[in-house]
Amino acid sequence: MFSKILIANRGEIACRVIKTAKRLGIKTVAVYSDADTNALHVDLADEAIRIGKAPSSQSYLLGETIIQAAKKTGAQAIHPGYGFLSENGDFAELCAENGVTFIGPPSSSIRAMGSKSAAKSIMEKAEVPLVPGYHGDDQDPALLKQAADEMGYPVLLKAVAGGGGKGMRQVWSGDEFNQGFEDARREALASFGNGDMLVEKYLTQPRHVEVQVFCDGHGNGVYLFERDCSVQRRHQKIIEEAPAPDISKELRQMMGETAVRAAQAIDYRGAGTVEFLLDVDGSFYFMEMNTRLQVEHPVTELITGQDLVEWQLKVADNQPLPLEQEQLNIDGHAFEARIYAEDPSNDFLPTTGTLHTLITPEETNNVRIDTGVLQGDEVSPFYDPMIAKLVVWGEDRSAALRRLAKALREYRINGVTTNLSFLYDLATNEAFQNAELDTGFIEKHHAELFKQDGSSVTDNLVFAAVYLHLSSQNESCDDPWSSANAWKMNQANIVSQELEINDTPYLVELELCEHQFGQHGFVVCINEDRLVASATLRGEQLTLTLDGHKRTATVSKDDMGLVIFTDRGASHVNVLEPDLGEDQAGSAENAFIAPMNGTVIELMVEPGATVQAGQAVLVLEAMKMQHTMHAPDHGVVKEYFCKQGDLVDGGSSLLAFEAAE
Ligand code: ADP
């Protein structure tokens, strides 16, 4: 076995690999960019080497530099994690040329699966079922359109070099084909330097079920069962589980054996994942194979009791697989929830900022947190905005799901907007509890998932208003929230505050009553409702009795307002300045406010141009994701307030648009 390995990655996966290496007595070398000088993975490793500047193209993607770091430190092998160089055949080859073991498959297997269309041809030969479609070399748009027309809509356009849901567009009719093709092609070129596309029949209600496979250098191959990753936004996973619910033993075995056959068709070695779409009628189709460890591997570890990083190290060391197929069993059920810095109410766009508060649920045998950040760390725009993976185990699906909901409730993050409450709403959603899964789950249940129930909105408004009032009395004068202009004194004993939840403004008035026994009493008016409340504030703990119902919240502040943590999850309440309001609402420029910090990739029309409703006018990129902005109406793009290549701040106005009369 190796005595020292280098981890060519950052964040949670670097920390995850270091953990296993430490347990096995293997020394570790971390690499880091300037943005990660004080990162957790650097701290955990025995040694660390700086490899360059913050952008990954100048650090984590520099294969040569990383190999030099391995040689300098005497690391015998490199674990690539996921992302970055993990599926780069040239890098695997470079490792071999330099006498460093690449902890992953041979470069030939990576290349075979690197192109979605080439992979499909290989799978076709290995008799692995494929989604009907066109995956040829001829890229004439007219030919692709013809294939789509013949197949019938909807179709899905996919970048052959794609990954991470990028370079993909659904096309619902022939009229939309050309626009979809152009958008997908542009995104693919920008992200992968390759604009080639394939067309697939778009299945409208499939499940994403993937099989974990492992092969060694001695001809053995096994499957470690499947994961259901159907709950996705932007074609990317957010909650995964193992095993996939409601799958018969026969289907499990058939998918497993097909996956091993797919791996063996490319002489695979190491950990791999064969992704399938499972259709409502029980047919399944090969989608792609990921030739690395997946983000969601922990759910497989929890149901099989195996450490997949340990398996990877053993296979890379040319040892046989630790277990045979018959020795592998499923025990219980596991979920993984990906906690992201992103804003579900703003189309799940990534957010950045400092993790001022980061309180995690207690880790036990059944609750595991894989993370690469600590309280006080920055979520920077340079890398993936995932903060942590919360992984839980239970005897069965419902026990595991209860544990997931509880742990999500106990997770407290402030400083950046996260998807925590959204994940909690998912975990407690009835259809999810009933395992009514398909990849359109979030769109299908949008109304329930994004509905704030009225009582929790009221509670959060009262928590926020009472907190603002009590803390302004308790705290020192330099606190911005205690400044007089945050509060309007209408009458001697009434204070009012404008608050906002999910873009809806509310006026909350507190009529101050006597206070007794350390409790403050209020009559609260929200719109037409009047409620009786009493409250005590100790530090950040606010105990509130509202119309006879007593409960407690932890309240913390951020740039925009307050975060209220209750047993129903976290909620953001924006605190509006008293003088904000009317004049901006409804103005045409509002349609073109940058939704996030990012780079302007392209201005799509000339200033002064007349555009049709829905026409693309500007492309913005942040965290490697492209966001195309479209004209809301038929009208004129009067002026751009930015130029190509500009870095713009979220919230800034990008262009002036005037709708036609
Ligand atoms: P990427 O490599 O970019 O992640 P995949 O090919 O793995 O792309 O697809 C990502 C997701 O897109 C799948 O999990 C599934 O939800 C959806 N998807 C892919 N192909 C199809 C299809 N033919 N029909 C319906 N949904 C699909």
Tab-separated table of N, CA and C in Angstrom, residues 148-220:
chain	number	residue	atom	x	y	z
A	148	ALA	N	-34.492	15.085	-34.704
A	148	ALA	CA	-35.454	15.443	-33.651
A	148	ALA	C	-36.878	15.374	-34.187
A	149	ASP	N	-37.085	15.914	-35.388
A	149	ASP	CA	-38.422	15.907	-35.984
A	149	ASP	C	-38.924	14.468	-36.145
A	150	GLU	N	-38.014	13.593	-36.586
A	150	GLU	CA	-38.424	12.204	-36.824
A	150	GLU	C	-38.735	11.479	-35.515
A	151	MET	N	-37.947	11.793	-34.497
A	151	MET	CA	-38.110	11.143	-33.198
A	151	MET	C	-39.385	11.617	-32.521
A	152	GLY	N	-39.736	12.876	-32.796
A	152	GLY	CA	-40.905	13.479	-32.148
A	152	GLY	C	-40.481	14.217	-30.891
A	153	TYR	N	-41.174	15.332	-30.616
A	153	TYR	CA	-40.813	16.150	-29.453
A	153	TYR	C	-41.575	15.665	-28.235
A	154	PRO	N	-41.094	15.966	-27.015
A	154	PRO	CA	-39.887	16.715	-26.691
A	154	PRO	C	-38.597	15.919	-26.882
A	155	VAL	N	-37.526	16.668	-27.152
A	155	VAL	CA	-36.198	16.055	-27.216
A	155	VAL	C	-35.269	16.802	-26.260
A	156	LEU	N	-34.141	16.163	-25.969
A	156	LEU	CA	-33.140	16.806	-25.122
A	156	LEU	C	-31.855	16.922	-25.930
A	157	LEU	N	-31.331	18.157	-25.994
A	157	LEU	CA	-30.037	18.373	-26.638
A	157	LEU	C	-28.979	18.300	-25.558
A	158	LYS	N	-27.920	17.552	-25.830
A	158	LYS	CA	-26.858	17.420	-24.818
A	158	LYS	C	-25.511	17.635	-25.460
A	159	ALA	N	-24.637	18.343	-24.743
A	159	ALA	CA	-23.263	18.515	-25.209
A	159	ALA	C	-22.563	17.168	-25.091
A	160	VAL	N	-21.904	16.722	-26.148
A	160	VAL	CA	-21.259	15.403	-26.062
A	160	VAL	C	-20.122	15.419	-25.033
A	161	ALA	N	-19.544	16.607	-24.819
A	161	ALA	CA	-18.465	16.702	-23.826
A	161	ALA	C	-19.004	17.187	-22.486
A	162	GLY	N	-20.330	17.198	-22.329
A	162	GLY	CA	-20.961	17.874	-21.193
A	162	GLY	C	-20.827	17.165	-19.872
A	163	GLY	N	-21.295	17.851	-18.862
A	163	GLY	CA	-21.308	17.341	-17.496
A	163	GLY	C	-21.923	18.400	-16.614
A	164	GLY	N	-22.392	17.969	-15.446
A	164	GLY	CA	-22.937	18.927	-14.487
A	164	GLY	C	-24.163	19.655	-15.000
A	165	GLY	N	-24.880	19.038	-15.917
A	165	GLY	CA	-26.124	19.647	-16.406
A	165	GLY	C	-25.895	20.807	-17.361
A	166	LYS	N	-24.633	21.093	-17.704
A	166	LYS	CA	-24.373	22.226	-18.602
A	166	LYS	C	-24.429	21.800	-20.064
A	167	GLY	N	-24.778	22.744	-20.923
A	167	GLY	CA	-24.842	22.443	-22.347
A	167	GLY	C	-26.005	21.532	-22.672
A	168	MET	N	-27.094	21.687	-21.923
A	168	MET	CA	-28.244	20.812	-22.115
A	168	MET	C	-29.501	21.662	-22.274
A	169	ARG	N	-30.358	21.338	-23.214
A	169	ARG	CA	-31.609	22.096	-23.397
A	169	ARG	C	-32.736	21.157	-23.781
A	170	GLN	N	-33.875	21.365	-23.148
A	170	GLN	CA	-35.081	20.647	-23.577
A	170	GLN	C	-35.679	21.412	-24.739
A	171	VAL	N	-36.154	20.705	-25.722
A	171	VAL	CA	-36.820	21.365	-26.838
A	171	VAL	C	-38.187	20.702	-27.009
A	172	TRP	N	-39.218	21.536	-26.934
A	172	TRP	CA	-40.575	20.990	-26.884
A	172	TRP	C	-41.256	20.964	-28.246
A	173	SER	N	-40.711	21.715	-29.213
A	173	SER	CA	-41.327	21.679	-30.542
A	173	SER	C	-40.283	22.092	-31.567
A	174	GLY	N	-40.583	21.797	-32.838
A	174	GLY	CA	-39.656	22.118	-33.917
A	174	GLY	C	-39.317	23.603	-33.964
A	175	ASP	N	-40.275	24.473	-33.590
A	175	ASP	CA	-40.034	25.924	-33.650
A	175	ASP	C	-38.933	26.359	-32.696
A	176	GLU	N	-38.825	25.631	-31.589
A	176	GLU	CA	-37.848	26.035	-30.565
A	176	GLU	C	-36.469	25.454	-30.834
A	177	PHE	N	-36.383	24.557	-31.821
A	177	PHE	CA	-35.149	23.784	-31.964
A	177	PHE	C	-33.919	24.670	-32.170
A	178	ASN	N	-34.013	25.611	-33.128
A	178	ASN	CA	-32.811	26.376	-33.474
A	178	ASN	C	-32.295	27.214	-32.318
A	179	GLN	N	-33.235	27.874	-31.600
A	179	GLN	CA	-32.823	28.690	-30.442
A	179	GLN	C	-32.164	27.805	-29.376
A	180	GLY	N	-32.796	26.659	-29.069
A	180	GLY	CA	-32.274	25.732	-28.059
A	180	GLY	C	-30.898	25.220	-28.459
A	181	PHE	N	-30.749	24.909	-29.720
A	181	PHE	CA	-29.486	24.385	-30.238
A	181	PHE	C	-28.382	25.428	-30.065
A	182	GLU	N	-28.702	26.671	-30.444
A	182	GLU	CA	-27.695	27.747	-30.323
A	182	GLU	C	-27.292	27.974	-28.877
A	183	ASP	N	-28.296	28.041	-27.969
A	183	ASP	CA	-28.007	28.284	-26.546
A	183	ASP	C	-27.132	27.164	-25.980
A	184	ALA	N	-27.517	25.923	-26.280
A	184	ALA	CA	-26.793	24.777	-25.724
A	184	ALA	C	-25.372	24.731	-26.279
A	185	ARG	N	-25.261	25.031	-27.566
A	185	ARG	CA	-23.959	24.982	-28.224
A	185	ARG	C	-23.008	26.046	-27.659
A	186	ARG	N	-23.567	27.244	-27.450
A	186	ARG	CA	-22.740	28.323	-26.903
A	186	ARG	C	-22.249	27.956	-25.504
A	187	GLU	N	-23.172	27.433	-24.692
A	187	GLU	CA	-22.803	27.066	-23.326
A	187	GLU	C	-21.765	25.942	-23.339
A	188	ALA	N	-21.952	24.979	-24.255
A	188	ALA	CA	-21.019	23.855	-24.330
A	188	ALA	C	-19.636	24.327	-24.756
A	189	LEU	N	-19.605	25.229	-25.727
A	189	LEU	CA	-18.312	25.746	-26.188
A	189	LEU	C	-17.597	26.474	-25.063
A	190	ALA	N	-18.361	27.304	-24.340
A	190	ALA	CA	-17.756	28.090	-23.255
A	190	ALA	C	-17.285	27.177	-22.127
A	191	SER	N	-18.055	26.135	-21.830
A	191	SER	CA	-17.717	25.309	-20.667
A	191	SER	C	-16.729	24.204	-20.990
A	192	PHE	N	-16.829	23.622	-22.175
A	192	PHE	CA	-16.027	22.426	-22.456
A	192	PHE	C	-15.128	22.589	-23.677
A	193	GLY	N	-15.220	23.740	-24.346
A	193	GLY	CA	-14.412	23.963	-25.539
A	193	GLY	C	-14.819	23.052	-26.688
A	194	ASN	N	-16.006	22.492	-26.602
A	194	ASN	CA	-16.483	21.571	-27.640
A	194	ASN	C	-17.994	21.767	-27.753
A	195	GLY	N	-18.445	22.185	-28.922
A	195	GLY	CA	-19.866	22.511	-29.077
A	195	GLY	C	-20.690	21.377	-29.676
A	196	ASP	N	-20.098	20.183	-29.836
A	196	ASP	CA	-20.851	19.089	-30.462
A	196	ASP	C	-22.030	18.652	-29.595
A	197	MET	N	-23.112	18.318	-30.269
A	197	MET	CA	-24.360	18.007	-29.578
A	197	MET	C	-24.862	16.625	-29.957
A	198	LEU	N	-25.613	16.018	-29.052
A	198	LEU	CA	-26.377	14.838	-29.434
A	198	LEU	C	-27.845	15.116	-29.107
A	199	VAL	N	-28.717	14.360	-29.708
A	199	VAL	CA	-30.151	14.551	-29.459
A	199	VAL	C	-30.702	13.262	-28.876
A	200	GLU	N	-31.504	13.403	-27.830
A	200	GLU	CA	-32.136	12.231	-27.239
A	200	GLU	C	-33.611	12.462	-27.110
A	201	LYS	N	-34.370	11.407	-27.157
A	201	LYS	CA	-35.780	11.486	-26.817
A	201	LYS	C	-35.842	11.952	-25.367
A	202	TYR	N	-36.664	12.958	-25.103
A	202	TYR	CA	-36.777	13.432	-23.720
A	202	TYR	C	-37.864	12.630	-23.026
A	203	LEU	N	-37.460	11.860	-22.022
A	203	LEU	CA	-38.458	11.078	-21.273
A	203	LEU	C	-39.108	12.040	-20.284
A	204	THR	N	-40.439	12.016	-20.202
A	204	THR	CA	-41.070	13.082	-19.411
A	204	THR	C	-41.165	12.760	-17.923
A	205	GLN	N	-41.133	11.467	-17.555
A	205	GLN	CA	-41.238	11.182	-16.118
A	205	GLN	C	-40.253	10.121	-15.669
A	206	PRO	N	-38.989	10.237	-16.046
A	206	PRO	CA	-38.075	9.157	-15.664
A	206	PRO	C	-37.543	9.355	-14.248
A	207	ARG	N	-37.002	8.279	-13.699
A	207	ARG	CA	-36.218	8.415	-12.465
A	207	ARG	C	-34.753	8.305	-12.859
A	208	HIS	N	-33.915	8.998	-12.099
A	208	HIS	CA	-32.468	8.862	-12.302
A	208	HIS	C	-32.002	7.811	-11.291
A	209	VAL	N	-31.636	6.654	-11.803
A	209	VAL	CA	-31.144	5.597	-10.916
A	209	VAL	C	-29.760	5.204	-11.417
A	210	GLU	N	-28.793	5.246	-10.529
A	210	GLU	CA	-27.413	4.973	-10.947
A	210	GLU	C	-26.841	3.838	-10.122
A	211	VAL	N	-25.941	3.091	-10.743
A	211	VAL	CA	-25.376	1.920	-10.080
A	211	VAL	C	-23.901	2.175	-9.783
A	212	GLN	N	-23.525	1.889	-8.531
A	212	GLN	CA	-22.111	1.998	-8.155
A	212	GLN	C	-21.405	0.714	-8.548
A	213	VAL	N	-20.385	0.836	-9.383
A	213	VAL	CA	-19.626	-0.373	-9.733
A	213	VAL	C	-18.177	-0.226	-9.265
A	214	PHE	N	-17.532	-1.360	-9.163
A	214	PHE	CA	-16.104	-1.389	-8.820
A	214	PHE	C	-15.455	-2.527	-9.582
A	215	CYS	N	-14.333	-2.278	-10.217
A	215	CYS	CA	-13.598	-3.342	-10.898
A	215	CYS	C	-12.144	-3.281	-10.427
A	216	ASP	N	-11.473	-4.433	-10.431
A	216	ASP	CA	-10.052	-4.415	-10.079
A	216	ASP	C	-9.208	-4.830	-11.278
A	217	GLY	N	-7.933	-4.915	-11.065
A	217	GLY	CA	-7.021	-5.270	-12.163
A	217	GLY	C	-6.882	-6.769	-12.339
A	218	HIS	N	-7.755	-7.549	-11.667
A	218	HIS	CA	-7.651	-9.011	-11.741
A	218	HIS	C	-8.887	-9.626	-12.383
A	219	GLY	N	-9.639	-8.792	-13.101
A	219	GLY	CA	-10.802	-9.315	-13.824
A	219	GLY	C	-12.087	-9.362	-13.012
A	220	ASN	N	-12.055	-8.882	-11.758
A	220	ASN	CA	-13.281	-8.904	-10.939
A	220	ASN	C	-14.071	-7.612	-11.098
